[in-house]
Tab-separated table of C-alpha atoms and ligand atoms in Angstrom:
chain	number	residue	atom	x	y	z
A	1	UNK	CA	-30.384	-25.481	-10.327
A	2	UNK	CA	-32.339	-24.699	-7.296
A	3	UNK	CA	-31.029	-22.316	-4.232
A	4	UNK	CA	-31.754	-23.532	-1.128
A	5	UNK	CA	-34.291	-21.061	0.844
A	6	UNK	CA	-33.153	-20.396	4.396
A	7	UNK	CA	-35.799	-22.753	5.826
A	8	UNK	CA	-33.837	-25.350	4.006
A	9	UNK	CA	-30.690	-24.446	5.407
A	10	UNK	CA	-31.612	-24.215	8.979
A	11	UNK	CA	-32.989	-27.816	8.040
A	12	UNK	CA	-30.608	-29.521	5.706
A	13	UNK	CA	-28.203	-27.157	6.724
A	14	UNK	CA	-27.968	-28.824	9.817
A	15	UNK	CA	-28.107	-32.684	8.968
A	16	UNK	CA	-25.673	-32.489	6.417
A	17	UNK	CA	-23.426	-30.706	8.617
A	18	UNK	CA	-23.065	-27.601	5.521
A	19	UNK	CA	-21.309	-25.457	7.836
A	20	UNK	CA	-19.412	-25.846	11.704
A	21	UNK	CA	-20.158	-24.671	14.131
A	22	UNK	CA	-23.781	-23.980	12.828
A	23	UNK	CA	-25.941	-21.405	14.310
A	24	UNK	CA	-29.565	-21.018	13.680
A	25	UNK	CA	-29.481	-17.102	13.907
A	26	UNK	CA	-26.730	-16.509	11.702
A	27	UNK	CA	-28.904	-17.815	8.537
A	28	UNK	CA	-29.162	-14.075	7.122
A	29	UNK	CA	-32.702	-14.937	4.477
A	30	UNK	CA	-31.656	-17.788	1.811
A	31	UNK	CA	-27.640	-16.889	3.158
A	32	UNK	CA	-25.537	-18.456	5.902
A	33	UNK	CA	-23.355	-15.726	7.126
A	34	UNK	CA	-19.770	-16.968	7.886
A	35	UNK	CA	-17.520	-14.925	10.548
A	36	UNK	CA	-14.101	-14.184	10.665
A	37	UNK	CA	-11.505	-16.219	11.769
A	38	UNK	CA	-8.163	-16.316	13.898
A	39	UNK	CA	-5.849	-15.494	10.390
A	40	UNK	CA	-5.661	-12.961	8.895
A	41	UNK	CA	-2.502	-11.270	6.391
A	42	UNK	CA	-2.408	-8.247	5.394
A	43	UNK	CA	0.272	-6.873	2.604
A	44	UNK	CA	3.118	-4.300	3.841
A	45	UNK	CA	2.986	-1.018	2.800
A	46	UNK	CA	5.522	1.921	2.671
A	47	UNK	CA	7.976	1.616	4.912
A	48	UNK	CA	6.788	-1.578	6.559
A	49	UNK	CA	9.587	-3.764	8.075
A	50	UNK	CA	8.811	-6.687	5.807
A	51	UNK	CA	10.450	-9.182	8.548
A	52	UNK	CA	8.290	-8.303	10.817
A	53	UNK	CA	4.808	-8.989	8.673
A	54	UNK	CA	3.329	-11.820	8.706
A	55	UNK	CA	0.224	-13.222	9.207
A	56	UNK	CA	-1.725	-12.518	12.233
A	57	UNK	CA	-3.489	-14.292	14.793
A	58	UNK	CA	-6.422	-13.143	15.901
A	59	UNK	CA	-7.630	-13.828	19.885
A	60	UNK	CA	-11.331	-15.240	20.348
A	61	UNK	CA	-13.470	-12.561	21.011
A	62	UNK	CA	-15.615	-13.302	24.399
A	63	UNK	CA	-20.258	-13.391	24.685
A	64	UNK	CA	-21.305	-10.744	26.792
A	65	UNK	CA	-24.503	-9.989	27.829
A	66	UNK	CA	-25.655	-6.704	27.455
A	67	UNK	CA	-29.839	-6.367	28.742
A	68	UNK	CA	-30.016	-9.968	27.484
A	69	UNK	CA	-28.265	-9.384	23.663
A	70	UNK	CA	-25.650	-11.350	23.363
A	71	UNK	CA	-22.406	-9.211	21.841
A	72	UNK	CA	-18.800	-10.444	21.210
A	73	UNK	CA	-16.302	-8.155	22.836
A	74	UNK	CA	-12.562	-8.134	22.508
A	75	UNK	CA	-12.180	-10.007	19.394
A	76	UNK	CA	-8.556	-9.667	17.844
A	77	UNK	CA	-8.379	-6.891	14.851
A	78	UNK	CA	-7.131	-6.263	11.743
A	79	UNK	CA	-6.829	-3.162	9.853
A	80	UNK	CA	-6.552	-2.796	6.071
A	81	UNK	CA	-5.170	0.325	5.144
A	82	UNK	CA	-6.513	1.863	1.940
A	83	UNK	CA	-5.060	0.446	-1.667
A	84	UNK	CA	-3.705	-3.162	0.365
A	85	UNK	CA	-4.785	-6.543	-0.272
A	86	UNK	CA	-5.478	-9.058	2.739
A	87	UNK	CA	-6.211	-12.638	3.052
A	88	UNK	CA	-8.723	-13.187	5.402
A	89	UNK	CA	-9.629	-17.012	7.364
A	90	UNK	CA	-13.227	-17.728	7.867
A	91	UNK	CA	-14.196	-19.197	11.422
A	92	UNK	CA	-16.342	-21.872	9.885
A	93	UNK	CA	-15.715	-24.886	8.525
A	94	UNK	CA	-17.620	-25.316	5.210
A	95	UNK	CA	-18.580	-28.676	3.575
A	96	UNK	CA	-20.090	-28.947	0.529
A	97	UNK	CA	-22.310	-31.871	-0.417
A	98	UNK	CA	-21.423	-33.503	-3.677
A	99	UNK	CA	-24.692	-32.967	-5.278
A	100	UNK	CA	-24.297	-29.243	-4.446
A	101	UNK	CA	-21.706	-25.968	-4.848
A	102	UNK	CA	-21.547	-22.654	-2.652
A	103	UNK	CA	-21.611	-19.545	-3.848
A	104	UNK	CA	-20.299	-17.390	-1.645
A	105	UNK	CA	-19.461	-13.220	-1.295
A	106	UNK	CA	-18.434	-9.995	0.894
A	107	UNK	CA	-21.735	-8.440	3.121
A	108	UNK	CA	-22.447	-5.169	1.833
A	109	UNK	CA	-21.340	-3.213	5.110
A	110	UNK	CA	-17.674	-3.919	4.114
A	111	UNK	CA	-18.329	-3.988	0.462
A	112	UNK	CA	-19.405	0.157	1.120
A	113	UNK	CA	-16.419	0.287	2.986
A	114	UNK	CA	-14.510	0.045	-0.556
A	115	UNK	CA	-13.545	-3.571	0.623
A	116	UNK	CA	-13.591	-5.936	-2.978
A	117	UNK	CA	-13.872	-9.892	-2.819
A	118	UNK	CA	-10.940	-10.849	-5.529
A	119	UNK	CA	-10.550	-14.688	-4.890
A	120	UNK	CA	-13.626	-15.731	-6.717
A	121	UNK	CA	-17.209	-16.720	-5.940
A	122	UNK	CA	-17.686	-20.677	-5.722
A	123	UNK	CA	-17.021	-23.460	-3.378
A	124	UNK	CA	-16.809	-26.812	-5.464
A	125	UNK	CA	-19.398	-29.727	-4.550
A	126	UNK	CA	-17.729	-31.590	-2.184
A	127	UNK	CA	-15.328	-29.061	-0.796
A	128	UNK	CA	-14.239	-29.411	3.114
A	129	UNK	CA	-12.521	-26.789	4.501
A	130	UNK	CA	-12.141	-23.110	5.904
A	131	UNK	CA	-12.443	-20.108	3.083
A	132	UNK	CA	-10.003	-17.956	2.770
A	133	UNK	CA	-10.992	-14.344	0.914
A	134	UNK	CA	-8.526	-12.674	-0.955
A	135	UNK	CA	-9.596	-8.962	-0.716
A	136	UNK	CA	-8.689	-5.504	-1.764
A	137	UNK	CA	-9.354	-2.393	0.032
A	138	UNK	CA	-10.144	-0.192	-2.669
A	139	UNK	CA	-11.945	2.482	-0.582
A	140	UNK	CA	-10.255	5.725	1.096
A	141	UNK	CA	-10.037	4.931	4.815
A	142	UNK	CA	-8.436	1.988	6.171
A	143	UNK	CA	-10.990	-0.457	6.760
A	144	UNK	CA	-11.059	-2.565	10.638
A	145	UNK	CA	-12.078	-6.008	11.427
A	146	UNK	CA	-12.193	-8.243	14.644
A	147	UNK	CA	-12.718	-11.795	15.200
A	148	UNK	CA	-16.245	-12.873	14.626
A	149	UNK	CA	-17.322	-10.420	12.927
A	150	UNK	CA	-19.985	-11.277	10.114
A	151	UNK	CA	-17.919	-10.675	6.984
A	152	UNK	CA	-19.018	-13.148	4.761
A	153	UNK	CA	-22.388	-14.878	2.839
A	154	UNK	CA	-22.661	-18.439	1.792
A	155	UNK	CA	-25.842	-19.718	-0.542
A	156	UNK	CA	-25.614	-23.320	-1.666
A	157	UNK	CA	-27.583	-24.527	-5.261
A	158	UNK	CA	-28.160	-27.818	-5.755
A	159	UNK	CA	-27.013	-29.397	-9.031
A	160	UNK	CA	-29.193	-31.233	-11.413
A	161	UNK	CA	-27.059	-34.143	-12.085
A	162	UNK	CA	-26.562	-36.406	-8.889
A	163	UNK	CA	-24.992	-39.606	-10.604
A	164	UNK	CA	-22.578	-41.959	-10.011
A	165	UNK	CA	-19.631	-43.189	-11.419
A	166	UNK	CA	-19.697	-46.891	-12.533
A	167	UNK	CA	-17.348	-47.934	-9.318
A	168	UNK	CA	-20.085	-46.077	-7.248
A	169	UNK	CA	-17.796	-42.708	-6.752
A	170	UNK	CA	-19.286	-39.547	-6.887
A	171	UNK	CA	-18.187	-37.835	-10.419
A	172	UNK	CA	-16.896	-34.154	-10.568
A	173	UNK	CA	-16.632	-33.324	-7.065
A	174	UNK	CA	-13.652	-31.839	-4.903
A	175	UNK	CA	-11.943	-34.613	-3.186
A	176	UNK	CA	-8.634	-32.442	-1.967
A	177	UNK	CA	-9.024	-30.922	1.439
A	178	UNK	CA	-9.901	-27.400	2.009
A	179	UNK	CA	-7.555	-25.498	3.975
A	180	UNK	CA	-7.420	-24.863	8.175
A	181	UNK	CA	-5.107	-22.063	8.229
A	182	UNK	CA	-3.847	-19.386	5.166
A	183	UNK	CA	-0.830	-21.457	3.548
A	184	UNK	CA	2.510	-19.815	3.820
A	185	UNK	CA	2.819	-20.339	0.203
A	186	UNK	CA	0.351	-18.318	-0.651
A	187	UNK	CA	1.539	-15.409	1.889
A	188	UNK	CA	5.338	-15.261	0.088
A	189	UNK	CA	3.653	-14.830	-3.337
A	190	UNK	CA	1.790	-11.309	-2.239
A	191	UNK	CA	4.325	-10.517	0.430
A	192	UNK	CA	5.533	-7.493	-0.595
A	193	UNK	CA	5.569	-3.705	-0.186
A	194	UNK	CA	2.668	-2.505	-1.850
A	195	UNK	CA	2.522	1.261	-3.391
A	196	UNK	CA	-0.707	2.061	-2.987
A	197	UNK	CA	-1.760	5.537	-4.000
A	198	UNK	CA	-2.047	6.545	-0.626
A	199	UNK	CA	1.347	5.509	0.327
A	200	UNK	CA	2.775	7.304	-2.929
A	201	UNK	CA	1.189	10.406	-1.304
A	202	UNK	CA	2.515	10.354	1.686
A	203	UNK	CA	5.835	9.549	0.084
A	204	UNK	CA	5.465	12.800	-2.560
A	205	UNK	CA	4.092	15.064	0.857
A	206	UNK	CA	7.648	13.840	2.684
A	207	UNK	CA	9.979	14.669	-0.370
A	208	UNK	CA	8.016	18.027	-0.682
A	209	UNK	CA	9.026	18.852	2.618
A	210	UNK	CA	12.640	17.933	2.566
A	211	UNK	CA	12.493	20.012	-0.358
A	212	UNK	CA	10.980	23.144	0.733
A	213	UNK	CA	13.090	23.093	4.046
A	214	UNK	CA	16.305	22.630	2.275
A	215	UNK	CA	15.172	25.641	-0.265
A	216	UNK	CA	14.795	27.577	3.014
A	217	UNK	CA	17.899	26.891	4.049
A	218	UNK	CA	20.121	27.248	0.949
A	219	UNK	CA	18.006	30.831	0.619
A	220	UNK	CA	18.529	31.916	4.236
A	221	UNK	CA	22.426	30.562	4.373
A	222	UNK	CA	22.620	32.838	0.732
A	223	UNK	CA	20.944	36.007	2.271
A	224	UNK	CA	23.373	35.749	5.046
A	225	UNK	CA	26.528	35.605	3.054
A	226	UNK	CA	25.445	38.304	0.992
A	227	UNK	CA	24.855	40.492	3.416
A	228	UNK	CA	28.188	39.872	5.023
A	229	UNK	CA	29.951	40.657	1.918
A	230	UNK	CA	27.690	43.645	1.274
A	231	UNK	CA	28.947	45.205	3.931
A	232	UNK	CA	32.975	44.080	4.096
A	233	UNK	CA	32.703	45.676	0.862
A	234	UNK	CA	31.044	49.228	1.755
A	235	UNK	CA	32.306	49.618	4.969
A	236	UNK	CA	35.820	50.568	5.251
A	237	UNK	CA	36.618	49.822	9.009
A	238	UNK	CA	35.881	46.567	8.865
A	239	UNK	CA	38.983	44.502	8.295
A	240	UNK	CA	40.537	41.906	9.651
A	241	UNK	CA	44.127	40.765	10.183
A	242	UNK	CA	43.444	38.031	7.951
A	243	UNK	CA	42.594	39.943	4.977
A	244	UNK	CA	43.863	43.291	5.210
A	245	UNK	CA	46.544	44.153	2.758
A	246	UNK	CA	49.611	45.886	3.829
A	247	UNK	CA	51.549	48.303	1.475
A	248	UNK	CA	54.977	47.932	3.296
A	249	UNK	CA	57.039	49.179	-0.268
A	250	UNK	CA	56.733	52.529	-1.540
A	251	UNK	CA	55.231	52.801	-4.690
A	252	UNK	CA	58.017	53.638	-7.141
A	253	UNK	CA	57.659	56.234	-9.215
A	254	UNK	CA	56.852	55.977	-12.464
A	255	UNK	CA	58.642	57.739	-15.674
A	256	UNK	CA	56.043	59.433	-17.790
A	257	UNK	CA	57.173	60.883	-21.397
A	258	UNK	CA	57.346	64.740	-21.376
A	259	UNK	CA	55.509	66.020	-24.321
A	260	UNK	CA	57.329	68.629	-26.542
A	261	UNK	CA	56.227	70.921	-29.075
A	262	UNK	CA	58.183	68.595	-32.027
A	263	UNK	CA	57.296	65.540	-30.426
A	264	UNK	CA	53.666	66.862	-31.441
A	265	UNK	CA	54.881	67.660	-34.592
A	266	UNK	CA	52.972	65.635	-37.577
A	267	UNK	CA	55.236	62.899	-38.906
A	268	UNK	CA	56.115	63.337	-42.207
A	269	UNK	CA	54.983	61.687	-45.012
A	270	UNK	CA	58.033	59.254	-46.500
A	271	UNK	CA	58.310	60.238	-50.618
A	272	UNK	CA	60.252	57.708	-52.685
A	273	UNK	CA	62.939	58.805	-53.542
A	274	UNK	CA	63.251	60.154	-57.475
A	275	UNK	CA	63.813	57.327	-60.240
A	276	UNK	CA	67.166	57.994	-61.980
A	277	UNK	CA	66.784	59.176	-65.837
A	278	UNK	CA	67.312	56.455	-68.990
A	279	UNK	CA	69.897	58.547	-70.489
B	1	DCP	N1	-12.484	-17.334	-1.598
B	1	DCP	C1	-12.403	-18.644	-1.747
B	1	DCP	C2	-12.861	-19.252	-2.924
B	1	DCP	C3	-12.751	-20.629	-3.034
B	1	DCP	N2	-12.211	-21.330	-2.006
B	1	DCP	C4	-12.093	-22.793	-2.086
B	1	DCP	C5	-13.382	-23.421	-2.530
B	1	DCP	C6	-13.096	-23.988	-3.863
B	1	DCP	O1	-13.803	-25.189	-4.037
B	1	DCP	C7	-11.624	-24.213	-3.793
B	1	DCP	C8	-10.954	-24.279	-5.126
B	1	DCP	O2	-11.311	-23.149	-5.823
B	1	DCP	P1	-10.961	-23.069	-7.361
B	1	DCP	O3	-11.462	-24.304	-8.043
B	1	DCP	O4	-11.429	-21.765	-7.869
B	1	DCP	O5	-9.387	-23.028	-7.313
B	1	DCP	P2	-8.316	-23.867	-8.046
B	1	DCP	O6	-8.901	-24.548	-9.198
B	1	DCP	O7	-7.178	-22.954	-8.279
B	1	DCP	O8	-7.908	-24.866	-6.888
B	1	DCP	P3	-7.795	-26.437	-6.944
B	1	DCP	O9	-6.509	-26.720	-7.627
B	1	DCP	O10	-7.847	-26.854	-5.511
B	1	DCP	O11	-9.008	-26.903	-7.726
B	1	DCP	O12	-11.125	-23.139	-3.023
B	1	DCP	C9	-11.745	-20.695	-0.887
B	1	DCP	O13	-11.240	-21.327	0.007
B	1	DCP	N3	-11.871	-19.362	-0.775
């Protein structure tokens, strides 16, 4: 298995049509770089209306010349926001020859972002379509993206064995067709809120505050009662219609035992009285 150098891909590259539209200046040493597209999807997260997420279209970003470099400007974004996947359409059209596979991956500006290629590494000999990276923002910021913006590396091999099948088919190749656009079907399987660390943060930081304000409260509404009851208690004067007791009835008097010199007298002790005789 042989890679093919980047002389050969701004060669070959071109005649066999490996990747559209094809630009000479985007072959990055033996790598095509591939852009990104107009999809993109990323996954909700906290408190996301998940009606409203979907996947986004991204506007063409416009060539401006700036002292005779050439810079795109105004290319539609996307943000990733830390500990969220994202599903992310290549501009390019890739097509690999049958007697070839692509290996493709994440440039390392994004990758030291924190951004992680999940979907996998190969395109199949004779695959024809637009990639579509899964990825996972595994880095502390969120991460922000426009249209055109080199993302992505391509490097083709070519494979030893170029036979044929006995009705003149090419054996072991991908005959489905590549995708144009991110599938829905693919979106409704990851469409979900997603509790990233982050988000669990921000949700512990919220409840912490609820929490502390409604200690404050319960503390300050408990001070104030017990000073108010503090001081109906001490202070005499304050009364009010509502809870002042009136003693309309005189008190009647009440009979208290005089004491007497024999009621102070000792009991006396009970004796049985004597048994009478046997006789
Ligand atoms: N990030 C990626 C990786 C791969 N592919 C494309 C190129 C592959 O040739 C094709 C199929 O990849 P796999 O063989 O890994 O996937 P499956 O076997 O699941 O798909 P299929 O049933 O189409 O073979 O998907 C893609 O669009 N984006």
């Amino acid at each position: 298995m042989t890679f093919w150098s980047g002389q050969r891909l701004s060669t070959d590259g071109v005649t066999q049509q490996i990747v559209d539209p094809f630009q000479q200046d985007r072959i990055d040493c033996s790598a095509y770089t591939l852009t990104l597209g107009a999809e993109a999807y990323v996954t909700p997260h906290f408190g996301d209306n998940l009606r409203e997420g979907g996947k986004q279209q991204l506007a063409k970003p416009e060539l401006v010349d700036i002292r005779g470099v050439q810079r795109t400007q105004g290319g539609g974004q996307v943000v990733i926001p830390p500990g969220q996947f994202a599903f992310l359409l290549t501009e390019e059209t890739v097509s690999i020859p049958p007697d070839a596979m692509g290996f493709i991956s994440l440039k390392s500006k994004p990758k030291f972002g924190g951004l992680i290629n999940v979907s996998g590494f190969h395109v199949d000999p004779g695959f024809k379509g637009k990639l579509i990276f899964s990825v996972f923002n595994a880095g502390p910021t969120a991460l922000h993206f426009a249209r055109g913006e080199h993302l992505f590396l391509l490097w083709i091999a070519d494979l030893s064995f170029k036979g044929v099948k006995a009705d003149g088919r090419k054996q072991h190749i991908k005959t489905s067709v590549g995708y144009a656009e991110i599938p829905n079907d693919l979106v409704n399987q990851i469409k979900r809120e997603n509790h990233s660390l982050q988000s669990l943060s921000l949700r512990v930081e919220k409840l912490t505050t609820q929490v502390n304000i409604a200690t404050a409260v319960a503390t300050a509404l408990a001070t104030i009662l017990g000073i108010f009851a503090a001081y109906a208690a001490l202070w005499p004067g304050v009364k009010t219609d509502k809870y002042e007791v009136r003693i309309e009835q005189p008190i009647p008097a009440i009979a208290v035992p005089q004491h007497t010199p024999s009621s102070d007298a000792q009991p006396k002790l009970r004796t049985n009285p004597p048994k009478p005789s046997g006789n």
